Amino acid sequence: METFQHDLQHLFEQLGLATDKASIEHFLSSHCLVEGQTLVDAPFWNAAQRAFIDEAIKEDADWAEQVDTLDALLRKP
């Protein structure tokens, strides 16, 4: 049985990004998705990050919910 937490902080860890609260908030405030842009196509991901996000979405993996949350957080009104 898998006991790994699939929360936003751990998603950032999986993406190789800083995981402290200030770094996550900075990332979210300094990056955004434009209308019609998918999360996986955002220009700020490297190839490994893009592949991880794409797999999470396509496979409806354990990370899919947090990837959806990240997508929503990067959409500015």
mmCIF file as gemmi writes it, N, C-alpha and C atoms, coordinates in Angstrom:
data_model
loop_
_atom_site.group_PDB
_atom_site.id
_atom_site.type_symbol
_atom_site.label_atom_id
_atom_site.label_alt_id
_atom_site.label_comp_id
_atom_site.label_asym_id
_atom_site.label_entity_id
_atom_site.label_seq_id
_atom_site.pdbx_PDB_ins_code
_atom_site.Cartn_x
_atom_site.Cartn_y
_atom_site.Cartn_z
_atom_site.occupancy
_atom_site.B_iso_or_equiv
_atom_site.pdbx_formal_charge
_atom_site.auth_seq_id
_atom_site.auth_asym_id
_atom_site.pdbx_PDB_model_num
ATOM 1 N N . MET Axp A 1 ? 0.841 -1.181 0 1 0 ? 1 A 1
ATOM 2 C CA . MET Axp A 1 ? 0 0 0 1 0 ? 1 A 1
ATOM 3 C C . MET Axp A 1 ? 0.892 1.252 0 1 0 ? 1 A 1
ATOM 4 N N . GLU Axp A 2 ? 0.604 2.15 -0.899 1 0 ? 2 A 1
ATOM 5 C CA . GLU Axp A 2 ? 1.384 3.377 -1.004 1 0 ? 2 A 1
ATOM 6 C C . GLU Axp A 2 ? 0.94 4.371 0.063 1 0 ? 2 A 1
ATOM 7 N N . THR Axp A 3 ? 1.912 4.945 0.756 1 0 ? 3 A 1
ATOM 8 C CA . THR Axp A 3 ? 1.58 5.899 1.815 1 0 ? 3 A 1
ATOM 9 C C . THR Axp A 3 ? 2.104 7.296 1.506 1 0 ? 3 A 1
ATOM 10 N N . PHE Axp A 4 ? 2.617 7.49 0.298 1 0 ? 4 A 1
ATOM 11 C CA . PHE Axp A 4 ? 3.173 8.782 -0.082 1 0 ? 4 A 1
ATOM 12 C C . PHE Axp A 4 ? 2.07 9.818 -0.188 1 0 ? 4 A 1
ATOM 13 N N . GLN Axp A 5 ? 2.347 11.016 0.314 1 0 ? 5 A 1
ATOM 14 C CA . GLN Axp A 5 ? 1.364 12.093 0.248 1 0 ? 5 A 1
ATOM 15 C C . GLN Axp A 5 ? 1.401 12.746 -1.125 1 0 ? 5 A 1
ATOM 16 N N . HIS Axp A 6 ? 0.234 12.958 -1.67 1 0 ? 6 A 1
ATOM 17 C CA . HIS Axp A 6 ? 0.12 13.616 -2.966 1 0 ? 6 A 1
ATOM 18 C C . HIS Axp A 6 ? -0.522 14.986 -2.75 1 0 ? 6 A 1
ATOM 19 N N . ASP Axp A 7 ? 0.283 15.894 -2.201 1 0 ? 7 A 1
ATOM 20 C CA . ASP Axp A 7 ? -0.194 17.251 -1.983 1 0 ? 7 A 1
ATOM 21 C C . ASP Axp A 7 ? 0.648 18.204 -2.824 1 0 ? 7 A 1
ATOM 22 N N . LEU Axp A 8 ? 0.307 19.486 -2.792 1 0 ? 8 A 1
ATOM 23 C CA . LEU Axp A 8 ? 0.975 20.465 -3.642 1 0 ? 8 A 1
ATOM 24 C C . LEU Axp A 8 ? 2.472 20.558 -3.328 1 0 ? 8 A 1
ATOM 25 N N . GLN Axp A 9 ? 2.819 20.529 -2.053 1 0 ? 9 A 1
ATOM 26 C CA . GLN Axp A 9 ? 4.23 20.606 -1.668 1 0 ? 9 A 1
ATOM 27 C C . GLN Axp A 9 ? 5.01 19.435 -2.264 1 0 ? 9 A 1
ATOM 28 N N . HIS Axp A 10 ? 4.455 18.245 -2.212 1 0 ? 10 A 1
ATOM 29 C CA . HIS Axp A 10 ? 5.136 17.082 -2.759 1 0 ? 10 A 1
ATOM 30 C C . HIS Axp A 10 ? 5.132 17.089 -4.284 1 0 ? 10 A 1
ATOM 31 N N . LEU Axp A 11 ? 4.13 17.687 -4.885 1 0 ? 11 A 1
ATOM 32 C CA . LEU Axp A 11 ? 4.135 17.842 -6.344 1 0 ? 11 A 1
ATOM 33 C C . LEU Axp A 11 ? 5.315 18.729 -6.754 1 0 ? 11 A 1
ATOM 34 N N . PHE Axp A 12 ? 5.511 19.828 -6.04 1 0 ? 12 A 1
ATOM 35 C CA . PHE Axp A 12 ? 6.655 20.694 -6.322 1 0 ? 12 A 1
ATOM 36 C C . PHE Axp A 12 ? 7.963 19.923 -6.169 1 0 ? 12 A 1
ATOM 37 N N . GLU Axp A 13 ? 8.025 19.067 -5.169 1 0 ? 13 A 1
ATOM 38 C CA . GLU Axp A 13 ? 9.216 18.231 -4.981 1 0 ? 13 A 1
ATOM 39 C C . GLU Axp A 13 ? 9.422 17.32 -6.183 1 0 ? 13 A 1
ATOM 40 N N . GLN Axp A 14 ? 8.357 16.698 -6.638 1 0 ? 14 A 1
ATOM 41 C CA . GLN Axp A 14 ? 8.436 15.809 -7.804 1 0 ? 14 A 1
ATOM 42 C C . GLN Axp A 14 ? 8.893 16.562 -9.053 1 0 ? 14 A 1
ATOM 43 N N . LEU Axp A 15 ? 8.518 17.829 -9.128 1 0 ? 15 A 1
ATOM 44 C CA . LEU Axp A 15 ? 8.896 18.653 -10.28 1 0 ? 15 A 1
ATOM 45 C C . LEU Axp A 15 ? 10.294 19.254 -10.127 1 0 ? 15 A 1
ATOM 46 N N . GLY Axp A 16 ? 10.953 18.981 -8.998 1 0 ? 16 A 1
ATOM 47 C CA . GLY Axp A 16 ? 12.296 19.489 -8.772 1 0 ? 16 A 1
ATOM 48 C C . GLY Axp A 16 ? 12.332 20.959 -8.41 1 0 ? 16 A 1
ATOM 49 N N . LEU Axp A 17 ? 11.233 21.448 -7.85 1 0 ? 17 A 1
ATOM 50 C CA . LEU Axp A 17 ? 11.122 22.848 -7.453 1 0 ? 17 A 1
ATOM 51 C C . LEU Axp A 17 ? 11.234 22.968 -5.94 1 0 ? 17 A 1
ATOM 52 N N . ALA Axp A 18 ? 11.562 24.16 -5.482 1 0 ? 18 A 1
ATOM 53 C CA . ALA Axp A 18 ? 11.627 24.403 -4.043 1 0 ? 18 A 1
ATOM 54 C C . ALA Axp A 18 ? 10.252 24.155 -3.42 1 0 ? 18 A 1
ATOM 55 N N . THR Axp A 19 ? 10.253 23.606 -2.225 1 0 ? 19 A 1
ATOM 56 C CA . THR Axp A 19 ? 8.991 23.166 -1.622 1 0 ? 19 A 1
ATOM 57 C C . THR Axp A 19 ? 8.554 23.966 -0.403 1 0 ? 19 A 1
ATOM 58 N N . ASP Axp A 20 ? 9.35 24.959 -0.001 1 0 ? 20 A 1
ATOM 59 C CA . ASP Axp A 20 ? 8.914 25.747 1.148 1 0 ? 20 A 1
ATOM 60 C C . ASP Axp A 20 ? 7.781 26.687 0.721 1 0 ? 20 A 1
ATOM 61 N N . LYS Axp A 21 ? 6.996 27.091 1.683 1 0 ? 21 A 1
ATOM 62 C CA . LYS Axp A 21 ? 5.79 27.882 1.411 1 0 ? 21 A 1
ATOM 63 C C . LYS Axp A 21 ? 6.095 29.147 0.619 1 0 ? 21 A 1
ATOM 64 N N . ALA Axp A 22 ? 7.151 29.865 0.999 1 0 ? 22 A 1
ATOM 65 C CA . ALA Axp A 22 ? 7.497 31.115 0.305 1 0 ? 22 A 1
ATOM 66 C C . ALA Axp A 22 ? 7.87 30.852 -1.157 1 0 ? 22 A 1
ATOM 67 N N . SER Axp A 23 ? 8.595 29.784 -1.415 1 0 ? 23 A 1
ATOM 68 C CA . SER Axp A 23 ? 8.996 29.46 -2.79 1 0 ? 23 A 1
ATOM 69 C C . SER Axp A 23 ? 7.801 29.052 -3.638 1 0 ? 23 A 1
ATOM 70 N N . ILE Axp A 24 ? 6.9 28.29 -3.062 1 0 ? 24 A 1
ATOM 71 C CA . ILE Axp A 24 ? 5.689 27.898 -3.795 1 0 ? 24 A 1
ATOM 72 C C . ILE Axp A 24 ? 4.861 29.136 -4.112 1 0 ? 24 A 1
ATOM 73 N N . GLU Axp A 25 ? 4.683 30.015 -3.138 1 0 ? 25 A 1
ATOM 74 C CA . GLU Axp A 25 ? 3.917 31.239 -3.37 1 0 ? 25 A 1
ATOM 75 C C . GLU Axp A 25 ? 4.59 32.11 -4.419 1 0 ? 25 A 1
ATOM 76 N N . HIS Axp A 26 ? 5.918 32.196 -4.393 1 0 ? 26 A 1
ATOM 77 C CA . HIS Axp A 26 ? 6.644 32.971 -5.392 1 0 ? 26 A 1
ATOM 78 C C . HIS Axp A 26 ? 6.442 32.378 -6.784 1 0 ? 26 A 1
ATOM 79 N N . PHE Axp A 27 ? 6.551 31.063 -6.9 1 0 ? 27 A 1
ATOM 80 C CA . PHE Axp A 27 ? 6.341 30.403 -8.186 1 0 ? 27 A 1
ATOM 81 C C . PHE Axp A 27 ? 4.948 30.721 -8.723 1 0 ? 27 A 1
ATOM 82 N N . LEU Axp A 28 ? 3.946 30.581 -7.871 1 0 ? 28 A 1
ATOM 83 C CA . LEU Axp A 28 ? 2.565 30.809 -8.298 1 0 ? 28 A 1
ATOM 84 C C . LEU Axp A 28 ? 2.321 32.27 -8.68 1 0 ? 28 A 1
ATOM 85 N N . SER Axp A 29 ? 2.982 33.187 -8.013 1 0 ? 29 A 1
ATOM 86 C CA . SER Axp A 29 ? 2.769 34.604 -8.331 1 0 ? 29 A 1
ATOM 87 C C . SER Axp A 29 ? 3.578 35.058 -9.54 1 0 ? 29 A 1
ATOM 88 N N . SER Axp A 30 ? 4.634 34.343 -9.878 1 0 ? 30 A 1
ATOM 89 C CA . SER Axp A 30 ? 5.478 34.771 -10.986 1 0 ? 30 A 1
ATOM 90 C C . SER Axp A 30 ? 5.28 33.967 -12.266 1 0 ? 30 A 1
ATOM 91 N N . HIS Axp A 31 ? 4.396 32.994 -12.25 1 0 ? 31 A 1
ATOM 92 C CA . HIS Axp A 31 ? 4.081 32.199 -13.44 1 0 ? 31 A 1
ATOM 93 C C . HIS Axp A 31 ? 2.571 32.187 -13.634 1 0 ? 31 A 1
ATOM 94 N N . CYS Axp A 32 ? 2.165 32.128 -14.877 1 0 ? 32 A 1
ATOM 95 C CA . CYS Axp A 32 ? 0.725 32.023 -15.148 1 0 ? 32 A 1
ATOM 96 C C . CYS Axp A 32 ? 0.512 31.338 -16.49 1 0 ? 32 A 1
ATOM 97 N N . LEU Axp A 33 ? -0.698 30.856 -16.655 1 0 ? 33 A 1
ATOM 98 C CA . LEU Axp A 33 ? -1.117 30.277 -17.921 1 0 ? 33 A 1
ATOM 99 C C . LEU Axp A 33 ? -2.001 31.289 -18.629 1 0 ? 33 A 1
ATOM 100 N N . VAL Axp A 34 ? -1.814 31.419 -19.923 1 0 ? 34 A 1
ATOM 101 C CA . VAL Axp A 34 ? -2.656 32.325 -20.692 1 0 ? 34 A 1
ATOM 102 C C . VAL Axp A 34 ? -3.871 31.551 -21.194 1 0 ? 34 A 1
ATOM 103 N N . GLU Axp A 35 ? -4.896 32.271 -21.543 1 0 ? 35 A 1
ATOM 104 C CA . GLU Axp A 35 ? -6.128 31.642 -22.002 1 0 ? 35 A 1
ATOM 105 C C . GLU Axp A 35 ? -5.838 30.694 -23.164 1 0 ? 35 A 1
ATOM 106 N N . GLY Axp A 36 ? -6.37 29.503 -23.058 1 0 ? 36 A 1
ATOM 107 C CA . GLY Axp A 36 ? -6.199 28.5 -24.099 1 0 ? 36 A 1
ATOM 108 C C . GLY Axp A 36 ? -4.93 27.665 -23.965 1 0 ? 36 A 1
ATOM 109 N N . GLN Axp A 37 ? -4.052 28.025 -23.049 1 0 ? 37 A 1
ATOM 110 C CA . GLN Axp A 37 ? -2.799 27.296 -22.861 1 0 ? 37 A 1
ATOM 111 C C . GLN Axp A 37 ? -3.014 26.161 -21.862 1 0 ? 37 A 1
ATOM 112 N N . THR Axp A 38 ? -2.497 25.001 -22.185 1 0 ? 38 A 1
ATOM 113 C CA . THR Axp A 38 ? -2.571 23.888 -21.245 1 0 ? 38 A 1
ATOM 114 C C . THR Axp A 38 ? -1.37 23.941 -20.314 1 0 ? 38 A 1
ATOM 115 N N . LEU Axp A 39 ? -1.516 23.34 -19.171 1 0 ? 39 A 1
ATOM 116 C CA . LEU Axp A 39 ? -0.429 23.323 -18.189 1 0 ? 39 A 1
ATOM 117 C C . LEU Axp A 39 ? 0.818 22.683 -18.778 1 0 ? 39 A 1
ATOM 118 N N . VAL Axp A 40 ? 0.655 21.593 -19.467 1 0 ? 40 A 1
ATOM 119 C CA . VAL Axp A 40 ? 1.816 20.87 -20.006 1 0 ? 40 A 1
ATOM 120 C C . VAL Axp A 40 ? 2.54 21.685 -21.079 1 0 ? 40 A 1
ATOM 121 N N . ASP Axp A 41 ? 1.847 22.595 -21.735 1 0 ? 41 A 1
ATOM 122 C CA . ASP Axp A 41 ? 2.462 23.406 -22.792 1 0 ? 41 A 1
ATOM 123 C C . ASP Axp A 41 ? 3.044 24.724 -22.299 1 0 ? 41 A 1
ATOM 124 N N . ALA Axp A 42 ? 2.98 24.973 -21.01 1 0 ? 42 A 1
ATOM 125 C CA . ALA Axp A 42 ? 3.537 26.218 -20.469 1 0 ? 42 A 1
ATOM 126 C C . ALA Axp A 42 ? 5.047 26.257 -20.743 1 0 ? 42 A 1
ATOM 127 N N . PRO Axp A 43 ? 5.55 27.424 -21.098 1 0 ? 43 A 1
ATOM 128 C CA . PRO Axp A 43 ? 6.959 27.525 -21.49 1 0 ? 43 A 1
ATOM 129 C C . PRO Axp A 43 ? 7.957 27.44 -20.336 1 0 ? 43 A 1
ATOM 130 N N . PHE Axp A 44 ? 7.485 27.467 -19.106 1 0 ? 44 A 1
ATOM 131 C CA . PHE Axp A 44 ? 8.414 27.472 -17.974 1 0 ? 44 A 1
ATOM 132 C C . PHE Axp A 44 ? 8.81 26.091 -17.481 1 0 ? 44 A 1
ATOM 133 N N . TRP Axp A 45 ? 8.293 25.022 -18.098 1 0 ? 45 A 1
ATOM 134 C CA . TRP Axp A 45 ? 8.683 23.667 -17.698 1 0 ? 45 A 1
ATOM 135 C C . TRP Axp A 45 ? 9.876 23.196 -18.499 1 0 ? 45 A 1
ATOM 136 N N . ASN Axp A 46 ? 10.727 22.395 -17.876 1 0 ? 46 A 1
ATOM 137 C CA . ASN Axp A 46 ? 11.773 21.722 -18.651 1 0 ? 46 A 1
ATOM 138 C C . ASN Axp A 46 ? 11.19 20.402 -19.167 1 0 ? 46 A 1
ATOM 139 N N . ALA Axp A 47 ? 11.956 19.675 -19.945 1 0 ? 47 A 1
ATOM 140 C CA . ALA Axp A 47 ? 11.447 18.456 -20.584 1 0 ? 47 A 1
ATOM 141 C C . ALA Axp A 47 ? 10.987 17.411 -19.56 1 0 ? 47 A 1
ATOM 142 N N . ALA Axp A 48 ? 11.742 17.231 -18.485 1 0 ? 48 A 1
ATOM 143 C CA . ALA Axp A 48 ? 11.376 16.234 -17.472 1 0 ? 48 A 1
ATOM 144 C C . ALA Axp A 48 ? 10.095 16.639 -16.745 1 0 ? 48 A 1
ATOM 145 N N . GLN Axp A 49 ? 9.972 17.903 -16.401 1 0 ? 49 A 1
ATOM 146 C CA . GLN Axp A 49 ? 8.767 18.398 -15.735 1 0 ? 49 A 1
ATOM 147 C C . GLN Axp A 49 ? 7.548 18.226 -16.649 1 0 ? 49 A 1
ATOM 148 N N . ARG Axp A 50 ? 7.725 18.588 -17.898 1 0 ? 50 A 1
ATOM 149 C CA . ARG Axp A 50 ? 6.639 18.468 -18.884 1 0 ? 50 A 1
ATOM 150 C C . ARG Axp A 50 ? 6.193 17.003 -19.01 1 0 ? 50 A 1
ATOM 151 N N . ALA Axp A 51 ? 7.157 16.093 -19.068 1 0 ? 51 A 1
ATOM 152 C CA . ALA Axp A 51 ? 6.838 14.669 -19.189 1 0 ? 51 A 1
ATOM 153 C C . ALA Axp A 51 ? 6.083 14.173 -17.954 1 0 ? 51 A 1
ATOM 154 N N . PHE Axp A 52 ? 6.506 14.599 -16.778 1 0 ? 52 A 1
ATOM 155 C CA . PHE Axp A 52 ? 5.834 14.196 -15.535 1 0 ? 52 A 1
ATOM 156 C C . PHE Axp A 52 ? 4.382 14.678 -15.527 1 0 ? 52 A 1
ATOM 157 N N . ILE Axp A 53 ? 4.18 15.94 -15.861 1 0 ? 53 A 1
ATOM 158 C CA . ILE Axp A 53 ? 2.823 16.515 -15.879 1 0 ? 53 A 1
ATOM 159 C C . ILE Axp A 53 ? 1.97 15.811 -16.924 1 0 ? 53 A 1
ATOM 160 N N . ASP Axp A 54 ? 2.527 15.6 -18.109 1 0 ? 54 A 1
ATOM 161 C CA . ASP Axp A 54 ? 1.793 14.942 -19.186 1 0 ? 54 A 1
ATOM 162 C C . ASP Axp A 54 ? 1.378 13.53 -18.783 1 0 ? 54 A 1
ATOM 163 N N . GLU Axp A 55 ? 2.282 12.804 -18.182 1 0 ? 55 A 1
ATOM 164 C CA . GLU Axp A 55 ? 1.97 11.44 -17.738 1 0 ? 55 A 1
ATOM 165 C C . GLU Axp A 55 ? 0.896 11.449 -16.651 1 0 ? 55 A 1
ATOM 166 N N . ALA Axp A 56 ? 1.003 12.364 -15.708 1 0 ? 56 A 1
ATOM 167 C CA . ALA Axp A 56 ? 0.017 12.441 -14.628 1 0 ? 56 A 1
ATOM 168 C C . ALA Axp A 56 ? -1.38 12.686 -15.19 1 0 ? 56 A 1
ATOM 169 N N . ILE Axp A 57 ? -1.462 13.521 -16.207 1 0 ? 57 A 1
ATOM 170 C CA . ILE Axp A 57 ? -2.762 13.832 -16.809 1 0 ? 57 A 1
ATOM 171 C C . ILE Axp A 57 ? -3.271 12.657 -17.636 1 0 ? 57 A 1
ATOM 172 N N . LYS Axp A 58 ? -2.437 12.13 -18.511 1 0 ? 58 A 1
ATOM 173 C CA . LYS Axp A 58 ? -2.847 11.057 -19.424 1 0 ? 58 A 1
ATOM 174 C C . LYS Axp A 58 ? -3.186 9.767 -18.69 1 0 ? 58 A 1
ATOM 175 N N . GLU Axp A 59 ? -2.417 9.467 -17.654 1 0 ? 59 A 1
ATOM 176 C CA . GLU Axp A 59 ? -2.62 8.221 -16.919 1 0 ? 59 A 1
ATOM 177 C C . GLU Axp A 59 ? -3.625 8.37 -15.784 1 0 ? 59 A 1
ATOM 178 N N . ASP Axp A 60 ? -4.138 9.581 -15.583 1 0 ? 60 A 1
ATOM 179 C CA . ASP Axp A 60 ? -4.998 9.88 -14.432 1 0 ? 60 A 1
ATOM 180 C C . ASP Axp A 60 ? -4.34 9.304 -13.176 1 0 ? 60 A 1
ATOM 181 N N . ALA Axp A 61 ? -3.045 9.585 -13.065 1 0 ? 61 A 1
ATOM 182 C CA . ALA Axp A 61 ? -2.217 9.054 -11.984 1 0 ? 61 A 1
ATOM 183 C C . ALA Axp A 61 ? -2.584 9.677 -10.645 1 0 ? 61 A 1
ATOM 184 N N . ASP Axp A 62 ? -1.925 9.176 -9.607 1 0 ? 62 A 1
ATOM 185 C CA . ASP Axp A 62 ? -2.157 9.693 -8.255 1 0 ? 62 A 1
ATOM 186 C C . ASP Axp A 62 ? -1.932 11.199 -8.183 1 0 ? 62 A 1
ATOM 187 N N . TRP Axp A 63 ? -1.06 11.705 -9.04 1 0 ? 63 A 1
ATOM 188 C CA . TRP Axp A 63 ? -0.74 13.133 -9.034 1 0 ? 63 A 1
ATOM 189 C C . TRP Axp A 63 ? -1.759 13.972 -9.789 1 0 ? 63 A 1
ATOM 190 N N . ALA Axp A 64 ? -2.682 13.373 -10.5 1 0 ? 64 A 1
ATOM 191 C CA . ALA Axp A 64 ? -3.593 14.114 -11.372 1 0 ? 64 A 1
ATOM 192 C C . ALA Axp A 64 ? -4.372 15.203 -10.629 1 0 ? 64 A 1
ATOM 193 N N . GLU Axp A 65 ? -4.829 14.922 -9.439 1 0 ? 65 A 1
ATOM 194 C CA . GLU Axp A 65 ? -5.596 15.917 -8.68 1 0 ? 65 A 1
ATOM 195 C C . GLU Axp A 65 ? -4.746 17.141 -8.356 1 0 ? 65 A 1
ATOM 196 N N . GLN Axp A 66 ? -3.516 16.921 -7.94 1 0 ? 66 A 1
ATOM 197 C CA . GLN Axp A 66 ? -2.641 18.046 -7.611 1 0 ? 66 A 1
ATOM 198 C C . GLN Axp A 66 ? -2.187 18.791 -8.863 1 0 ? 66 A 1
ATOM 199 N N . VAL Axp A 67 ? -2.023 18.077 -9.971 1 0 ? 67 A 1
ATOM 200 C CA . VAL Axp A 67 ? -1.703 18.734 -11.241 1 0 ? 67 A 1
ATOM 201 C C . VAL Axp A 67 ? -2.872 19.634 -11.64 1 0 ? 67 A 1
ATOM 202 N N . ASP Axp A 68 ? -4.096 19.162 -11.469 1 0 ? 68 A 1
ATOM 203 C CA . ASP Axp A 68 ? -5.276 19.987 -11.746 1 0 ? 68 A 1
ATOM 204 C C . ASP Axp A 68 ? -5.32 21.211 -10.829 1 0 ? 68 A 1
ATOM 205 N N . THR Axp A 69 ? -4.956 21.029 -9.574 1 0 ? 69 A 1
ATOM 206 C CA . THR Axp A 69 ? -4.924 22.143 -8.621 1 0 ? 69 A 1
ATOM 207 C C . THR Axp A 69 ? -3.881 23.166 -9.068 1 0 ? 69 A 1
ATOM 208 N N . LEU Axp A 70 ? -2.703 22.69 -9.453 1 0 ? 70 A 1
ATOM 209 C CA . LEU Axp A 70 ? -1.659 23.6 -9.928 1 0 ? 70 A 1
ATOM 210 C C . LEU Axp A 70 ? -2.123 24.361 -11.165 1 0 ? 70 A 1
ATOM 211 N N . ASP Axp A 71 ? -2.776 23.668 -12.072 1 0 ? 71 A 1
ATOM 212 C CA . ASP Axp A 71 ? -3.32 24.306 -13.265 1 0 ? 71 A 1
ATOM 213 C C . ASP Axp A 71 ? -4.259 25.451 -12.879 1 0 ? 71 A 1
ATOM 214 N N . ALA Axp A 72 ? -5.154 25.186 -11.954 1 0 ? 72 A 1
ATOM 215 C CA . ALA Axp A 72 ? -6.123 26.203 -11.522 1 0 ? 72 A 1
ATOM 216 C C . ALA Axp A 72 ? -5.429 27.383 -10.837 1 0 ? 72 A 1
ATOM 217 N N . LEU Axp A 73 ? -4.409 27.092 -10.034 1 0 ? 73 A 1
ATOM 218 C CA . LEU Axp A 73 ? -3.698 28.158 -9.322 1 0 ? 73 A 1
ATOM 219 C C . LEU Axp A 73 ? -2.903 29.058 -10.265 1 0 ? 73 A 1
ATOM 220 N N . LEU Axp A 74 ? -2.524 28.531 -11.418 1 0 ? 74 A 1
ATOM 221 C CA . LEU Axp A 74 ? -1.746 29.318 -12.388 1 0 ? 74 A 1
ATOM 222 C C . LEU Axp A 74 ? -2.62 30.112 -13.346 1 0 ? 74 A 1
ATOM 223 N N . ARG Axp A 75 ? -3.917 29.977 -13.218 1 0 ? 75 A 1
ATOM 224 C CA . ARG Axp A 75 ? -4.836 30.744 -14.074 1 0 ? 75 A 1
ATOM 225 C C . ARG Axp A 75 ? -5.258 31.993 -13.321 1 0 ? 75 A 1
ATOM 226 N N . LYS Axp A 76 ? -4.829 33.133 -13.844 1 0 ? 76 A 1
ATOM 227 C CA . LYS Axp A 76 ? -5.133 34.406 -13.188 1 0 ? 76 A 1
ATOM 228 C C . LYS Axp A 76 ? -6.419 34.991 -13.767 1 0 ? 76 A 1
ATOM 229 N N . PRO Axp A 77 ? -7.23 35.616 -12.919 1 0 ? 77 A 1
ATOM 230 C CA . PRO Axp A 77 ? -8.506 36.202 -13.398 1 0 ? 77 A 1
ATOM 231 C C . PRO Axp A 77 ? -8.283 37.371 -14.33 1 0 ? 77 A 1
